[in-house]
Structures are given as C-alpha cells and as structure tokens.
Amino acid sequence: MKFIRPRGTSDILPDEQNYWNYVLDKAKNTAIKFGFQSIETPTFEDTNLFKRGVGEGTDVVMKEMYSFDDLGGDSITLRPEGTASVCRAYIENGMKNQPQPQKYFYNASMFRYERPQAGRLREHHQFGCEIIGDENPEYDAEIIQLGWKYIKNLGLSNIELKLNTLGDSKTRKLYLRDLSNYYNQFIHRLPKIDSDRLLRSPLRLLDSKEIITKELSSGAPKSVDYLSEESKTHWDRLIYLLDKFAENNEDFHYEVDNRLVRGLDYYNRTVFEFIPQNSSTQGTILGGGRYDPLIEMLGGPSTPGIGFGSGIERMIIELKKQKVKIPANQTVDVVIIHMGGIIEDLWGLISDLRDNGLSTVFAPNRSMKSQMRYANNINAKIAIIVGPDEISKGSVNIKDLSAAGSQKELILDSKVIFKYIREKNIL
RNA sequence: GUGGAUGUAGUGUAGUGGUUAACACGUCUGGUUGUGGCCCAGAAGAUCGAGGGUUCGAGUCCCUCCAUCCACCCCA
C-alpha cells in the first residue's frame, strides 16, 4: 500500500522554497510599507460563518466546502477564503476600538473541493490584505495600489488590471432585475448553460464564454448606469484617484470592464482583478473588492471593508512563465570533512561556527573522497578537513570550494578560522 | 460536477503483442594509503499508476478505478 497525497494538494519541496520565500517576502514587505499588520486566523471555522459571509448561493459554499461534523457534533469548515475569517476576528476581538481603519495581511492555506487543474488546487495558498473600517474611495485606491505594487515588486510584467463597480445593495437589486429582464427577452436563444445561470446569478452571463451570450451582452444594461448618487460619487472619485496615481506611475494602467463579476456574495461597489496577458483560464493572480455589508451580515456593527486575495501558486506559475530571476536557495556554508572517527572533537568548533552565523554540517561518515563529493553536491562554500593528523597537531585544513587549490592549514581555533574566512572573503 | 488527453526507475524519455523493460540526468561506490567539481568504470533504483479482462503470451489491446493536464464550471 502506497500513500499518495490527496487530490489537488501538493508537496512544496526544498527546491521550490526559493520561489515561496521570494513571493512571501515581497508580499509582506510591500504590505508593511503600506502600513498593514499581520493577522492569523484558524484554519477551520464554524460552517455558518462561510454560509453567511460568502453566501449560501455561491458555488464556493454550495459545492466546494470541506465541511464535517467534529466529535462534539459541531459543523466545521476548512476555510475556503480569508475575508470572512478576518472579519469575524475583527468583530470578535473588538477591533473597532483600535484606530480605524485596520489594515491586515495574511498568508494562509485555502481549501475548496474543486476539480484540480494547473493553477487550481484543493488546497492553495493566498496572500490577502484587508482594510476594515473606512468606506472612502481613497482606500479603494490604496488597496489597488498595494496589489499593483506587490506584483510589480515581484518583477512581473504584462499584468492587466480590470476594474468594475457593482454599485451598492439597493441599486444592485434594480440592476439585477433589469439585467435578468434583458436576458429573459432572449431566453430562447441563450445556450442552456446560460439560461440556467440566468436564474442563479444573472451577473455571470456578462462574462459568459458562449458566443451568442457574448453578442447579447454588448447590449445589456451596465452596472455603472445604475449607481446610486453615493456610489457614483465613490466610483468617480476612485477613477480620478487612480488616474492621478497613474500620472506618477507610468506603468500603472487599468481598464474598466463592466463585465467583471466576482463570485462571492459580499462584494459591493469596487471589484478588481489582476490578470496576466494571454494567460489561460485559471489566470487571475489577484482579485478583490469592497465588501461593505459583510461585517454587519456577520453580526458586527455596520463596518465597511475592502481587500484582495492573491494566489501564491499562481504567482509562482507566472514568475516561471516570465522567467523572473529568483534568488537561489540558501546553501550550506561549511562542511566538516572528518576522518578517523574524531567528529566529537570538532563539536565545539561546529557549534562556534553556527553561533557565528555560518550554516555548518558535518559530512556523512564515508570515505574522504565521498565526503568531498558530498560537500560539492550540496553546494557548500567551505570544507574544513580534519583527521588524526590535524587532531594531533591541533590544526585544521580549510578549503575554499569555489577555487581550485586553495587549501590552508590553520590552528584549531574558531577565532583564527573566522578571521581567515573574513580576510579571504570566501563567503 | 461535465467533456477530452495522458500515466514506463527520483527526474526526463525510448520501447507501437513475444526472451532477464532501455537511455540520459540524478544518487551511491570505485579509479591504491586523507581531497570535490571534469573524465572513466561499476552499483542500486521500475511488481511499466492500481485492479480486473482478452490472449499461448501485455508496458503495449479492452474495462474499471486513481492521479495529472486541457476545456467547461468556478475562482486565487
């Protein structure tokens, strides 16, 4: 019986870690520059949190949740997304008593029972950012700038930013009604997929891939025309702010796409996505929007919020596709090559080396040639060679593995060894 | 959940019904006594994704399952 990992999960092996470290470093550092703070919430939550927050009618809740009853009989769900949990934490911990708005970032596994594909997993990792407690469009602009800056700091290019507004809940109902009515006129011409969807979520028809629907969609009512006075002001202001931002950042571009829809119920007003040009269908690298009704829906005080989630795995796929140069994995600094069963005489030295910041390992107990090969194969920078001869003399041989024939005998004294390494500038 | 493609050592591949499944990279061991990278030699490593079936005989054909990939759906 062989075990294999569950479908749609992945092992992130040491060779891949430089990508993960790179992406997460850029993500965190960028968010910190924008004044965001790290937050962590549990991997699983009360199932109702997601039903209530994400929306009973959404695909995510209806057919993609990892839900189960725990031994106490409570229904538990592995989080399918991050925002609901963060908002729950905001409410539960009384974060409204902290300076507003609160700005959080997190990196966490998300779980959705989906049919796996490249860039779509059952467990994937999201770096997410949220601004909670201020409804002004300046923060819409800020979160978009943060997303953009993050992607830019990663060294990615040719990423499109798409932007839309869904209006607020009142005008949205009106809009949805008119949108449904519009498509209903053509119900007999719609492909079955879309006539089905029309009942569930009419917004979806706007970004349908069916040719007929696409044609019909060009004449469909636009959400921008249904904005309330406030939402219109909000939207216009956001556009103005982004245009201003673009004046100082030449490579910042956005495109208003009134077919852009997002799948979670809590979104209102601003929604946006960053999508690599000529990407496949699993292309969205970062997506988010405003969710003003959410906290109240979860039983908290009426509190606006806006945020985004970005898929780490998708970022890495794109980094590889664009051949962005990533720093290599950290390698070992010093390998101790030892003969004659005297390794225990070197533990003091090994300890000193580590305490002074050098990653140090001893070679496996094999022939010297094999130990040297080992040092080479793990890309170590320095070999320190000690056998019975050196022990009796109280010395070591130290060798710079990047240069041929650079071996030097030193006395077995960590200070002398550090001095030599520093002077020779080997590391 | 729907449709399609694929599945051979750790990785990448060859093998297109017939003896002990091949090659490259990687790993390990050697190339005389304690010195890596190049080179040379050798070894280990695959019940050919799993289980059934057809056949005298299957990695090769058929079925089921599993997994990966692609499209849909959905989303990060």
mmCIF file of C-alpha atoms in Angstrom, chain A residues 185-339:
data_model
loop_
_atom_site.group_PDB
_atom_site.id
_atom_site.type_symbol
_atom_site.label_atom_id
_atom_site.label_comp_id
_atom_site.label_asym_id
_atom_site.label_seq_id
_atom_site.Cartn_x
_atom_site.Cartn_y
_atom_site.Cartn_z
ATOM 1 C CA GLN A 185 -36.147 38.520 -23.731
ATOM 2 C CA PHE A 186 -33.657 36.236 -25.433
ATOM 3 C CA ILE A 187 -34.112 33.233 -23.204
ATOM 4 C CA HIS A 188 -34.931 31.010 -26.166
ATOM 5 C CA ARG A 189 -31.674 31.971 -27.858
ATOM 6 C CA LEU A 190 -29.436 31.510 -24.822
ATOM 7 C CA PRO A 191 -27.352 28.345 -24.558
ATOM 8 C CA LYS A 192 -28.628 26.055 -21.821
ATOM 9 C CA ILE A 193 -25.671 26.825 -19.581
ATOM 10 C CA ASP A 194 -26.600 30.461 -19.579
ATOM 11 C CA SER A 195 -30.343 30.080 -19.348
ATOM 12 C CA ASP A 196 -29.674 28.014 -16.239
ATOM 13 C CA ARG A 197 -27.320 30.594 -14.880
ATOM 14 C CA LEU A 198 -29.788 33.366 -15.524
ATOM 15 C CA LEU A 199 -31.831 32.210 -12.549
ATOM 16 C CA ARG A 200 -28.900 31.674 -10.206
ATOM 17 C CA SER A 201 -26.666 34.611 -10.958
ATOM 18 C CA PRO A 202 -27.501 36.835 -13.895
ATOM 19 C CA LEU A 203 -24.238 38.753 -13.479
ATOM 20 C CA ARG A 204 -22.434 35.646 -14.647
ATOM 21 C CA LEU A 205 -23.930 35.967 -18.101
ATOM 22 C CA LEU A 206 -21.864 39.100 -18.560
ATOM 23 C CA ASP A 207 -18.621 37.176 -18.692
ATOM 24 C CA SER A 208 -20.036 34.082 -20.357
ATOM 25 C CA LYS A 209 -17.841 32.323 -22.879
ATOM 26 C CA GLU A 210 -20.758 31.463 -25.153
ATOM 27 C CA ILE A 211 -20.615 33.373 -28.400
ATOM 28 C CA ILE A 212 -24.340 34.088 -28.538
ATOM 29 C CA THR A 213 -24.382 35.341 -24.981
ATOM 30 C CA LYS A 214 -21.371 37.498 -25.647
ATOM 31 C CA GLU A 215 -23.162 39.155 -28.526
ATOM 32 C CA LEU A 216 -26.256 39.743 -26.467
ATOM 33 C CA SER A 217 -24.180 41.060 -23.597
ATOM 34 C CA SER A 218 -22.950 44.019 -25.588
ATOM 35 C CA GLY A 219 -26.438 45.462 -25.398
ATOM 36 C CA ALA A 220 -27.020 44.547 -21.780
ATOM 37 C CA PRO A 221 -27.564 47.199 -19.122
ATOM 38 C CA LYS A 222 -24.380 48.316 -17.420
ATOM 39 C CA SER A 223 -23.943 48.466 -13.691
ATOM 40 C CA VAL A 224 -22.322 51.888 -13.974
ATOM 41 C CA ASP A 225 -25.655 53.287 -15.178
ATOM 42 C CA TYR A 226 -27.428 52.038 -12.093
ATOM 43 C CA LEU A 227 -25.264 53.585 -9.434
ATOM 44 C CA SER A 228 -26.833 55.492 -6.608
ATOM 45 C CA GLU A 229 -25.685 59.055 -6.133
ATOM 46 C CA GLU A 230 -23.262 57.943 -3.431
ATOM 47 C CA SER A 231 -21.910 55.016 -5.335
ATOM 48 C CA LYS A 232 -21.475 57.171 -8.412
ATOM 49 C CA THR A 233 -19.516 59.731 -6.411
ATOM 50 C CA HIS A 234 -17.463 56.952 -4.898
ATOM 51 C CA TRP A 235 -16.716 55.443 -8.282
ATOM 52 C CA ASP A 236 -15.884 58.738 -9.967
ATOM 53 C CA ARG A 237 -13.598 59.659 -7.152
ATOM 54 C CA LEU A 238 -11.824 56.322 -7.346
ATOM 55 C CA ILE A 239 -11.287 56.696 -11.072
ATOM 56 C CA TYR A 240 -9.963 60.196 -10.506
ATOM 57 C CA LEU A 241 -7.595 58.965 -7.804
ATOM 58 C CA LEU A 242 -6.294 56.159 -9.980
ATOM 59 C CA ASP A 243 -5.762 58.499 -12.883
ATOM 60 C CA LYS A 244 -3.776 60.757 -10.607
ATOM 61 C CA PHE A 245 -1.763 57.811 -9.413
ATOM 62 C CA ALA A 246 -1.081 56.821 -12.996
ATOM 63 C CA GLU A 247 0.371 60.247 -13.689
ATOM 64 C CA ASN A 248 3.220 59.463 -11.335
ATOM 65 C CA ASN A 249 3.491 55.785 -12.180
ATOM 66 C CA GLU A 250 3.824 55.307 -15.873
ATOM 67 C CA ASP A 251 3.438 51.571 -15.847
ATOM 68 C CA PHE A 252 0.204 51.690 -13.911
ATOM 69 C CA HIS A 253 -2.736 51.018 -16.179
ATOM 70 C CA TYR A 254 -6.251 49.940 -15.538
ATOM 71 C CA GLU A 255 -9.183 49.048 -17.670
ATOM 72 C CA VAL A 256 -12.800 49.444 -16.689
ATOM 73 C CA ASP A 257 -14.505 46.209 -17.579
ATOM 74 C CA ASN A 258 -18.193 46.257 -16.840
ATOM 75 C CA ARG A 259 -18.381 42.527 -17.423
ATOM 76 C CA LEU A 260 -16.094 41.872 -14.471
ATOM 77 C CA VAL A 261 -18.013 39.960 -11.826
ATOM 78 C CA ARG A 262 -16.833 38.327 -8.661
ATOM 79 C CA GLY A 263 -18.202 35.123 -7.288
ATOM 80 C CA LEU A 264 -18.647 35.882 -3.629
ATOM 81 C CA ASP A 265 -21.840 37.493 -2.405
ATOM 82 C CA TYR A 266 -20.315 40.035 -0.101
ATOM 83 C CA TYR A 267 -18.824 42.268 -2.753
ATOM 84 C CA ASN A 268 -20.311 45.663 -3.448
ATOM 85 C CA ARG A 269 -19.100 48.744 -5.271
ATOM 86 C CA THR A 270 -15.497 48.318 -6.371
ATOM 87 C CA VAL A 271 -14.248 44.986 -7.670
ATOM 88 C CA PHE A 272 -10.934 44.365 -9.418
ATOM 89 C CA GLU A 273 -8.668 41.664 -10.761
ATOM 90 C CA PHE A 274 -5.091 41.428 -11.926
ATOM 91 C CA ILE A 275 -4.758 39.046 -14.850
ATOM 92 C CA PRO A 276 -1.630 38.152 -16.813
ATOM 93 C CA GLN A 277 -1.957 38.899 -20.508
ATOM 94 C CA ASN A 278 -2.553 35.823 -22.623
ATOM 95 C CA SER A 279 -2.990 33.649 -19.585
ATOM 96 C CA SER A 280 -5.071 30.525 -19.511
ATOM 97 C CA THR A 281 -8.476 30.472 -17.860
ATOM 98 C CA GLN A 282 -7.034 29.973 -14.400
ATOM 99 C CA GLY A 283 -5.174 33.212 -14.826
ATOM 100 C CA THR A 284 -6.376 35.582 -12.164
ATOM 101 C CA ILE A 285 -3.416 36.267 -9.980
ATOM 102 C CA LEU A 286 -5.005 38.675 -7.558
ATOM 103 C CA GLY A 287 -8.623 39.615 -7.092
ATOM 104 C CA GLY A 288 -10.670 41.563 -4.647
ATOM 105 C CA GLY A 289 -13.157 44.245 -3.944
ATOM 106 C CA ARG A 290 -15.180 46.181 -1.448
ATOM 107 C CA TYR A 291 -17.389 44.333 0.995
ATOM 108 C CA ASP A 292 -19.204 46.959 2.993
ATOM 109 C CA PRO A 293 -22.180 44.784 4.007
ATOM 110 C CA LEU A 294 -20.128 41.832 5.219
ATOM 111 C CA ILE A 295 -19.332 42.708 8.806
ATOM 112 C CA GLU A 296 -22.910 43.585 9.548
ATOM 113 C CA MET A 297 -24.033 40.369 7.860
ATOM 114 C CA LEU A 298 -21.773 38.536 10.276
ATOM 115 C CA GLY A 299 -23.430 40.201 13.246
ATOM 116 C CA GLY A 300 -20.973 43.023 13.778
ATOM 117 C CA PRO A 301 -21.503 46.771 13.716
ATOM 118 C CA SER A 302 -22.017 48.222 10.252
ATOM 119 C CA THR A 303 -18.398 48.497 9.106
ATOM 120 C CA PRO A 304 -17.087 48.876 5.575
ATOM 121 C CA GLY A 305 -14.150 46.941 4.224
ATOM 122 C CA ILE A 306 -12.114 46.301 1.120
ATOM 123 C CA GLY A 307 -9.457 43.746 0.332
ATOM 124 C CA PHE A 308 -7.943 41.256 -2.021
ATOM 125 C CA GLY A 309 -6.643 37.742 -2.140
ATOM 126 C CA SER A 310 -3.803 36.592 -4.320
ATOM 127 C CA GLY A 311 -2.842 33.045 -5.126
ATOM 128 C CA ILE A 312 0.747 32.213 -4.280
ATOM 129 C CA GLU A 313 0.817 29.178 -6.573
ATOM 130 C CA ARG A 314 -0.444 31.253 -9.475
ATOM 131 C CA MET A 315 2.122 33.933 -8.785
ATOM 132 C CA ILE A 316 4.843 31.307 -8.934
ATOM 133 C CA ILE A 317 3.469 29.875 -12.168
ATOM 134 C CA GLU A 318 3.609 33.360 -13.651
ATOM 135 C CA LEU A 319 7.102 34.055 -12.304
ATOM 136 C CA LYS A 320 8.305 30.901 -14.014
ATOM 137 C CA LYS A 321 6.463 31.684 -17.203
ATOM 138 C CA GLN A 322 8.045 35.125 -17.318
ATOM 139 C CA LYS A 323 11.395 33.669 -16.294
ATOM 140 C CA VAL A 324 11.831 36.155 -13.491
ATOM 141 C CA LYS A 325 15.173 35.672 -11.773
ATOM 142 C CA ILE A 326 14.694 34.374 -8.252
ATOM 143 C CA PRO A 327 17.431 34.234 -5.624
ATOM 144 C CA ALA A 328 18.779 30.709 -5.231
ATOM 145 C CA ASN A 329 18.012 28.640 -2.198
ATOM 146 C CA GLN A 330 20.255 29.174 0.761
ATOM 147 C CA THR A 331 23.090 26.681 0.774
ATOM 148 C CA VAL A 332 25.399 25.366 3.442
ATOM 149 C CA ASP A 333 28.455 27.482 4.295
ATOM 150 C CA VAL A 334 30.763 24.940 5.884
ATOM 151 C CA VAL A 335 31.078 21.196 5.612
ATOM 152 C CA ILE A 336 33.270 19.403 8.119
ATOM 153 C CA ILE A 337 35.235 16.628 6.457
ATOM 154 C CA HIS A 338 36.389 14.230 9.131
ATOM 155 C CA MET A 339 38.422 11.040 9.195
#
